[in-house]
XYZ file of C-alpha atoms in Angstrom:
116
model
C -52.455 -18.401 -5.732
C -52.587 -15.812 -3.257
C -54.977 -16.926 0.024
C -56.109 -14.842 3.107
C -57.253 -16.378 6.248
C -58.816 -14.636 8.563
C -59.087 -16.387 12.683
C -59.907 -15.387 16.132
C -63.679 -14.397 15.592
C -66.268 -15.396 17.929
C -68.797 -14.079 20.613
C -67.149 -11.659 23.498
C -69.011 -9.969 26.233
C -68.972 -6.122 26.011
C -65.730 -5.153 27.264
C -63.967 -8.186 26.501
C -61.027 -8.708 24.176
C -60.219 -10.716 21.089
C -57.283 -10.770 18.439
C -57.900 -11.446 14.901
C -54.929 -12.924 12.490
C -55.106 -12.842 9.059
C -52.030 -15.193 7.517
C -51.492 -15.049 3.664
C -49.633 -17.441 1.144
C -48.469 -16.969 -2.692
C -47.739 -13.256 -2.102
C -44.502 -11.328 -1.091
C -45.920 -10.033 2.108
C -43.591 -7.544 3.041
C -44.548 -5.604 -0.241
C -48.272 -5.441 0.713
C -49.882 -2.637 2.842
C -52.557 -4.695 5.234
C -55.562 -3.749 6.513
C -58.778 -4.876 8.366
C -62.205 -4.351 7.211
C -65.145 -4.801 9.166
C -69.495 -5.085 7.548
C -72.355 -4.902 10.045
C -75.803 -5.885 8.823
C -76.919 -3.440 6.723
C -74.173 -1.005 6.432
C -71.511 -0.471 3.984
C -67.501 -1.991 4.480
C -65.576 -0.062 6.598
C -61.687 0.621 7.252
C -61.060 -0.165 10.312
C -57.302 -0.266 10.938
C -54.635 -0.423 8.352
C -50.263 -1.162 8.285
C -48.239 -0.156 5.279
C -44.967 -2.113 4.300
C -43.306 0.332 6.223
C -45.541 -0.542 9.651
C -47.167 3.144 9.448
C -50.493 2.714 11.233
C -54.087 4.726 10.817
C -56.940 3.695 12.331
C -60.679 4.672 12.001
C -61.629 7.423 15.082
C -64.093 4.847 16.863
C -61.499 2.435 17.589
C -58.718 4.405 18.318
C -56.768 3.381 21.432
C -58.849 0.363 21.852
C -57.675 -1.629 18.468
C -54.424 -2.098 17.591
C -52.872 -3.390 14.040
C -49.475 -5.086 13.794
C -47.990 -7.310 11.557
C -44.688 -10.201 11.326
C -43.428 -10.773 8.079
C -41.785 -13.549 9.019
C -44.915 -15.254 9.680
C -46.499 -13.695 6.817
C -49.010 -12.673 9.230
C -51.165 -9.558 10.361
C -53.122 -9.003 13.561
C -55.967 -6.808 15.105
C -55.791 -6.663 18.919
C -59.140 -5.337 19.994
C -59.976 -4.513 23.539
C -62.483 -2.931 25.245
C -64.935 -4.350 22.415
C -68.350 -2.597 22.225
C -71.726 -4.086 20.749
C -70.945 -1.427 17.999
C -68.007 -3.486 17.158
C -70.300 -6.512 15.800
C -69.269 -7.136 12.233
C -67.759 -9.115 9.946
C -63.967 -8.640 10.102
C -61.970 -9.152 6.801
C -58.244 -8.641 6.121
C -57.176 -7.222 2.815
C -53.962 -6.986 1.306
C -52.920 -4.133 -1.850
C -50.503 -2.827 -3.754
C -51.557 0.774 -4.732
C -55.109 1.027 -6.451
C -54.533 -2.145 -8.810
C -53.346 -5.244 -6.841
C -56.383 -6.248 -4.152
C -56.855 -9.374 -1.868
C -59.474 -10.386 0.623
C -59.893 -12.831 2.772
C -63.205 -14.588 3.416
C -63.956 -12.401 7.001
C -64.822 -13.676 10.435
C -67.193 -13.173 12.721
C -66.911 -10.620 15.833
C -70.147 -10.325 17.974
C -70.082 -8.498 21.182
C -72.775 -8.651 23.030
C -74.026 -9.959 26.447
């Protein structure tokens, strides 16, 4: 049974810092491209930052050069290192894991709120 976990949510003063992990189990993942996912009230699921198998990285403008994705396979682990957080950041941060268009995991998201 595959499982996602997200970690490392919580509430961060503008400015501040947090990193997010996402470990898996019951899936080969170094044949999964990663990604993190983020909801605020009332909008729709966004991309935020995303790692293929190979460790090619894209990122969404609005976080660019503030968030960064990496991942160990030996730990069977991703991460999102996000600094210089904004109260536009506040979401819910989730961690998915695919194989092309048919083979889709999620983990249950986490909590980011940044706000004063």
């Amino acid at each position: 049974q595959v499982q996602l976990v997200e970690s490392g949510g919580g509430l961060v003063q503008p400015g501040g810092s947090l990193r997010l992990s996402c470990t898996t189990s019951g899936m080969t993942f170094s044949a999964y491209g990663m990604g993190w996912y983020r909801q605020a009230p009332g909008k729709q699921r966004e991309m935020v930052a995303a790692i293929t198998k190979g460790g090619t990285t894209n990122y969404i403008d609005s976080v660019q050069g503030r968030f960064t994705i990496s991942k160990d396979n030996a730990k069977n682990t991703v991460y999102l290192q996000m600094n210089s957080l904004k109260p536009e950041d506040t979401a819910v941060y989730y961690c998915r894991a695919s194989i092309g268009p048919l083979i889709d995991y999620w983990g249950q998201g986490t909590q980011v709120t940044v706000s004063s």
